[in-house]
């Protein structure tokens, strides 16, 4: 997908950009803001589906029988024949980034009987699960999942230094942003036995460029589809259309990526 860029003079008339989701990596939000163009996003709907995807990739693969790749070549996906069937109840889940999706992951973890540890310097988690630093959930979790926004300071947040502190045999699940994870460091720790399994639904860049990490038998890959359930997609498009209609009618949209856009103040 090509990044949406804006050039030329200030826009005239009514303009709006709608993003079905919350990631705006492919939208020039700064340029839109300068031109008074709101960038509508749809945060609530897909968050639940993405959070559920963490559990599809996390404890669930331990219960699965050996499968083969889509080409039918018989390549095993994961080490099902050597697994002992770890159960989620009683396990510890580490969440890095406690926004909408991170909170939902925590809610689902509680339903599974899991203990939750969470770290987020911007959206503080509840005191009962809050960690003082990033290393604490890495050192104490059976499953580690990053859900921080991708900005310059969080790129490769999950790097060699952090992964050197993970609980031996932990599972790493990235359904957040591909750029949060350093694939080279992840592969090194996986090969050394520091991680037992890795699940990736997000890549950097997208479409993904091949990396040796993808070939490891203990890596499960899905093509950025954890938020793409039938109901979630329907409601997401409805929300996006509603946001566009709100802007064109002079109303304030429910959620925008650039809250300080100043094309004109809402009148209704």
Short mmCIF file of C-alpha atoms in Angstrom, two decimals:
data_model
loop_
_atom_site.label_atom_id
_atom_site.label_comp_id
_atom_site.label_asym_id
_atom_site.label_seq_id
_atom_site.Cartn_x
_atom_site.Cartn_y
_atom_site.Cartn_z
CA UNK A 1 0.00 0.00 0.00
CA UNK A 2 1.33 3.42 -0.93
CA UNK A 3 1.54 6.15 1.69
CA UNK A 4 -1.08 8.87 1.34
CA UNK A 5 0.78 12.14 0.90
CA UNK A 6 -0.57 15.63 0.46
CA UNK A 7 1.11 18.33 -1.59
CA UNK A 8 0.17 21.70 -2.95
CA UNK A 9 -1.72 24.59 -1.45
CA UNK A 10 -4.18 24.54 1.40
CA UNK A 11 -7.24 22.49 0.59
CA UNK A 12 -10.47 24.21 -0.24
CA UNK A 13 -13.93 22.86 0.38
CA UNK A 14 -14.66 19.86 2.58
CA UNK A 15 -11.94 17.21 2.80
CA UNK A 16 -11.60 14.20 5.07
CA UNK A 17 -9.40 11.10 5.18
CA UNK A 18 -10.83 7.96 6.76
CA UNK A 19 -8.64 5.13 7.99
CA UNK A 20 -10.31 1.79 8.76
CA UNK A 21 -8.31 1.08 11.89
CA UNK A 22 -6.00 3.16 14.06
CA UNK A 23 -2.60 2.85 12.38
CA UNK A 24 -1.72 5.92 10.34
CA UNK A 25 1.74 4.86 9.18
CA UNK A 26 0.60 5.30 5.57
CA UNK A 27 -1.04 8.70 6.04
CA UNK A 28 0.83 12.01 6.18
CA UNK A 29 -1.05 13.20 9.26
CA UNK A 30 1.09 16.33 9.69
CA UNK A 31 0.34 17.51 6.16
CA UNK A 32 -3.36 16.79 6.65
CA UNK A 33 -3.38 18.83 9.86
CA UNK A 34 -1.68 21.80 8.20
CA UNK A 35 -4.42 21.77 5.56
CA UNK A 36 -7.19 21.42 8.12
CA UNK A 37 -8.08 17.90 7.00
CA UNK A 38 -9.25 15.51 9.73
CA UNK A 39 -7.93 11.95 9.60
CA UNK A 40 -10.81 9.84 10.87
CA UNK A 41 -9.88 6.56 12.57
CA UNK A 42 -11.98 3.68 13.91
CA UNK A 43 -10.39 2.51 17.17
CA UNK A 44 -12.98 0.56 19.17
CA UNK A 45 -14.13 -2.16 16.79
CA UNK A 46 -10.98 -3.89 15.57
CA UNK A 47 -9.36 -3.70 19.01
CA UNK A 48 -11.39 -6.63 20.29
CA UNK A 49 -10.61 -8.85 17.31
CA UNK A 50 -6.87 -8.07 17.50
CA UNK A 51 -6.82 -8.83 21.22
CA UNK A 52 -8.49 -12.16 20.59
CA UNK A 53 -5.81 -12.87 18.00
CA UNK A 54 -3.16 -12.75 20.71
CA UNK A 55 -4.76 -15.77 22.34
CA UNK A 56 -5.15 -17.57 19.03
CA UNK A 57 -1.38 -17.31 18.64
CA UNK A 58 -0.41 -17.58 22.31
CA UNK A 59 -1.34 -20.52 24.53
CA UNK A 60 -3.52 -22.05 21.78
CA UNK A 61 -0.71 -23.35 19.51
CA UNK A 62 0.52 -25.55 22.34
CA UNK A 63 -2.62 -27.63 22.03
CA UNK A 64 -2.48 -27.99 18.25
CA UNK A 65 -1.53 -31.05 16.29
CA UNK A 66 1.25 -30.75 13.75
CA UNK A 67 0.12 -29.00 10.60
CA UNK A 68 1.63 -28.37 7.22
CA UNK A 69 2.16 -25.20 5.24
CA UNK A 70 -0.30 -23.96 2.63
CA UNK A 71 1.76 -25.35 -0.23
CA UNK A 72 1.17 -28.89 1.03
CA UNK A 73 4.89 -29.59 1.21
CA UNK A 74 4.63 -31.10 4.66
CA UNK A 75 6.79 -28.51 6.42
CA UNK A 76 5.87 -28.65 10.13
CA UNK A 77 4.60 -25.42 11.63
CA UNK A 78 5.79 -25.36 15.24
CA UNK A 79 6.95 -28.19 17.47
CA UNK A 80 3.59 -29.71 18.22
CA UNK A 81 5.00 -33.20 18.46
CA UNK A 82 7.32 -32.08 21.28
CA UNK A 83 4.88 -29.91 23.22
CA UNK A 84 3.37 -30.87 26.51
CA UNK A 85 0.23 -28.73 26.31
CA UNK A 86 0.80 -25.67 28.46
CA UNK A 87 -2.43 -24.24 29.83
CA UNK A 88 -3.21 -20.51 30.00
CA UNK A 89 -4.69 -20.61 33.50
CA UNK A 90 -2.02 -19.77 36.03
CA UNK A 91 0.39 -18.48 33.37
CA UNK A 92 1.64 -14.90 33.34
CA UNK A 93 0.97 -12.58 30.42
CA UNK A 94 3.17 -9.50 29.91
CA UNK A 95 1.62 -6.59 28.01
CA UNK A 96 3.78 -3.73 26.74
CA UNK A 97 1.45 -0.87 25.86
CA UNK A 98 -1.85 -0.57 27.74
CA UNK A 99 -4.05 1.31 25.29
CA UNK A 100 -7.35 -0.01 23.91
CA UNK A 101 -5.94 -3.30 22.65
CA UNK A 102 -3.61 -3.82 25.59
CA UNK A 103 -6.48 -3.34 28.04
CA UNK A 104 -8.66 -5.77 26.12
CA UNK A 105 -5.85 -8.34 26.10
CA UNK A 106 -5.70 -7.95 29.89
CA UNK A 107 -9.45 -8.50 30.22
CA UNK A 108 -9.30 -11.67 28.16
CA UNK A 109 -6.27 -12.89 30.10
CA UNK A 110 -8.26 -12.58 33.34
CA UNK A 111 -11.06 -14.65 31.81
CA UNK A 112 -8.49 -17.36 31.02
CA UNK A 113 -7.26 -17.29 34.61
CA UNK A 114 -3.95 -15.70 33.70
CA UNK A 115 -1.93 -13.30 35.80
CA UNK A 116 -1.23 -10.02 33.97
CA UNK A 117 1.76 -7.70 34.12
CA UNK A 118 1.64 -4.49 32.09
CA UNK A 119 3.95 -1.59 31.32
CA UNK A 120 3.03 1.67 29.63
CA UNK A 121 4.57 5.04 30.56
CA UNK A 122 1.79 6.94 28.73
CA UNK A 123 -1.37 5.02 29.67
CA UNK A 124 -0.67 3.73 33.18
CA UNK A 125 -2.15 0.26 33.83
CA UNK A 126 -4.09 -0.48 37.03
CA UNK A 127 -1.89 -0.70 40.11
CA UNK A 128 -2.51 -4.43 40.53
CA UNK A 129 -0.75 -5.23 37.25
CA UNK A 130 1.45 -2.18 36.65
CA UNK A 131 5.22 -2.62 36.24
CA UNK A 132 7.80 0.02 37.00
CA UNK A 133 9.88 -0.68 33.90
CA UNK A 134 9.91 -2.61 30.65
CA UNK A 135 12.13 -5.38 31.96
CA UNK A 136 9.71 -6.55 34.64
CA UNK A 137 7.09 -8.10 32.31
CA UNK A 138 9.87 -9.56 30.14
CA UNK A 139 11.52 -11.28 33.09
CA UNK A 140 8.32 -12.63 34.63
CA UNK A 141 5.98 -13.53 31.77
CA UNK A 142 5.20 -16.81 30.02
CA UNK A 143 3.75 -14.84 27.11
CA UNK A 144 4.97 -11.38 26.09
CA UNK A 145 2.95 -9.21 23.71
CA UNK A 146 3.75 -5.62 22.61
CA UNK A 147 0.91 -3.19 21.86
CA UNK A 148 2.64 0.18 22.04
CA UNK A 149 2.13 2.72 19.24
CA UNK A 150 4.91 2.73 16.67
CA UNK A 151 6.89 5.96 17.00
CA UNK A 152 10.59 6.60 16.72
CA UNK A 153 11.18 5.88 20.41
CA UNK A 154 9.38 2.50 20.26
CA UNK A 155 10.86 1.19 17.01
CA UNK A 156 12.55 -2.15 17.80
CA UNK A 157 11.39 -1.81 21.38
CA UNK A 158 11.61 -5.60 21.57
CA UNK A 159 15.34 -5.78 20.89
CA UNK A 160 18.30 -7.90 21.88
CA UNK A 161 18.61 -6.17 25.24
CA UNK A 162 14.99 -6.77 26.21
CA UNK A 163 14.85 -10.29 24.83
CA UNK A 164 17.94 -11.24 26.82
CA UNK A 165 15.77 -10.77 29.92
CA UNK A 166 12.80 -12.94 28.91
CA UNK A 167 11.73 -15.95 30.89
CA UNK A 168 13.40 -18.98 29.25
CA UNK A 169 10.86 -20.67 26.99
CA UNK A 170 8.49 -17.69 26.80
CA UNK A 171 6.19 -17.07 23.85
CA UNK A 172 6.43 -13.76 21.97
CA UNK A 173 3.30 -12.56 20.13
CA UNK A 174 3.25 -9.43 17.95
CA UNK A 175 -0.23 -8.39 16.84
CA UNK A 176 0.62 -4.74 17.47
CA UNK A 177 3.04 -3.13 15.02
CA UNK A 178 5.73 -4.90 13.01
CA UNK A 179 8.30 -2.21 13.74
CA UNK A 180 8.10 -2.83 17.49
CA UNK A 181 10.09 -6.04 17.08
CA UNK A 182 13.70 -6.48 15.95
CA UNK A 183 13.49 -9.63 13.76
CA UNK A 184 17.22 -10.36 13.87
CA UNK A 185 17.34 -10.24 17.66
CA UNK A 186 14.15 -12.31 17.87
CA UNK A 187 15.62 -15.02 15.66
CA UNK A 188 18.84 -15.13 17.70
CA UNK A 189 16.98 -15.56 20.98
CA UNK A 190 14.63 -18.13 19.45
CA UNK A 191 17.55 -20.18 18.17
CA UNK A 192 19.28 -19.99 21.55
CA UNK A 193 16.19 -21.33 23.32
CA UNK A 194 15.35 -18.09 25.12
CA UNK A 195 12.00 -18.10 23.33
CA UNK A 196 10.00 -21.24 22.59
CA UNK A 197 7.59 -19.79 20.04
CA UNK A 198 6.94 -16.57 18.14
CA UNK A 199 3.67 -15.45 16.56
CA UNK A 200 3.68 -12.59 14.05
CA UNK A 201 0.64 -10.92 12.54
CA UNK A 202 2.43 -7.61 11.81
CA UNK A 203 5.48 -6.91 9.71
CA UNK A 204 7.80 -4.05 8.88
CA UNK A 205 7.51 -3.19 6.06
CA UNK A 206 4.21 -4.42 4.72
CA UNK A 207 3.92 -6.31 2.44
CA UNK A 208 6.62 -8.19 4.32
CA UNK A 209 10.09 -8.69 2.91
CA UNK A 210 11.44 -12.14 3.56
CA UNK A 211 13.51 -12.59 6.72
CA UNK A 212 15.17 -15.80 7.99
CA UNK A 213 12.97 -15.52 11.10
CA UNK A 214 9.99 -16.49 8.94
CA UNK A 215 11.56 -19.87 8.12
CA UNK A 216 12.04 -20.98 11.71
CA UNK A 217 9.75 -23.94 12.55
CA UNK A 218 8.65 -22.33 15.82
CA UNK A 219 7.32 -19.17 14.16
CA UNK A 220 3.64 -18.85 13.23
CA UNK A 221 2.84 -16.20 10.61
CA UNK A 222 -0.49 -14.62 9.68
CA UNK A 223 -0.85 -11.82 7.09
CA UNK A 224 -2.06 -8.91 9.26
CA UNK A 225 -5.51 -10.39 9.61
CA UNK A 226 -6.19 -10.65 13.33
CA UNK A 227 -8.48 -7.63 13.22
CA UNK A 228 -10.24 -8.85 10.08
CA UNK A 229 -13.25 -10.74 11.36
CA UNK A 230 -16.45 -10.40 9.35
CA UNK A 231 -18.27 -8.48 12.08
CA UNK A 232 -15.28 -6.28 12.93
CA UNK A 233 -14.75 -5.28 9.30
CA UNK A 234 -18.42 -4.48 8.79
CA UNK A 235 -18.57 -2.30 11.88
CA UNK A 236 -15.23 -0.67 11.06
CA UNK A 237 -16.41 0.44 7.62
CA UNK A 238 -19.67 1.69 9.14
CA UNK A 239 -17.66 3.73 11.68
CA UNK A 240 -15.40 5.13 8.95
CA UNK A 241 -18.40 6.16 6.84
CA UNK A 242 -20.06 7.71 9.87
CA UNK A 243 -16.90 9.71 10.60
CA UNK A 244 -16.80 11.01 7.03
CA UNK A 245 -20.50 11.93 7.20
CA UNK A 246 -19.95 13.74 10.51
CA UNK A 247 -17.17 15.89 9.08
CA UNK A 248 -19.12 16.75 5.92
CA UNK A 249 -22.17 17.64 8.04
CA UNK A 250 -20.13 19.92 10.29
CA UNK A 251 -20.17 17.61 13.28
CA UNK A 252 -17.14 16.50 15.26
CA UNK A 253 -16.16 12.90 14.36
CA UNK A 254 -15.87 10.39 17.18
CA UNK A 255 -12.15 9.66 16.70
CA UNK A 256 -9.43 11.35 14.70
CA UNK A 257 -5.66 10.84 14.52
CA UNK A 258 -5.10 14.62 14.50
CA UNK A 259 -7.39 16.05 17.20
CA UNK A 260 -6.10 19.60 16.63
CA UNK A 261 -7.18 19.85 12.99
CA UNK A 262 -8.61 23.30 12.48
CA UNK A 263 -10.42 23.34 9.14
CA UNK A 264 -13.39 24.75 10.98
CA UNK A 265 -15.07 24.19 14.31
CA UNK A 266 -17.90 21.71 14.51
CA UNK A 267 -21.27 23.44 14.46
CA UNK A 268 -23.45 20.63 15.65
#
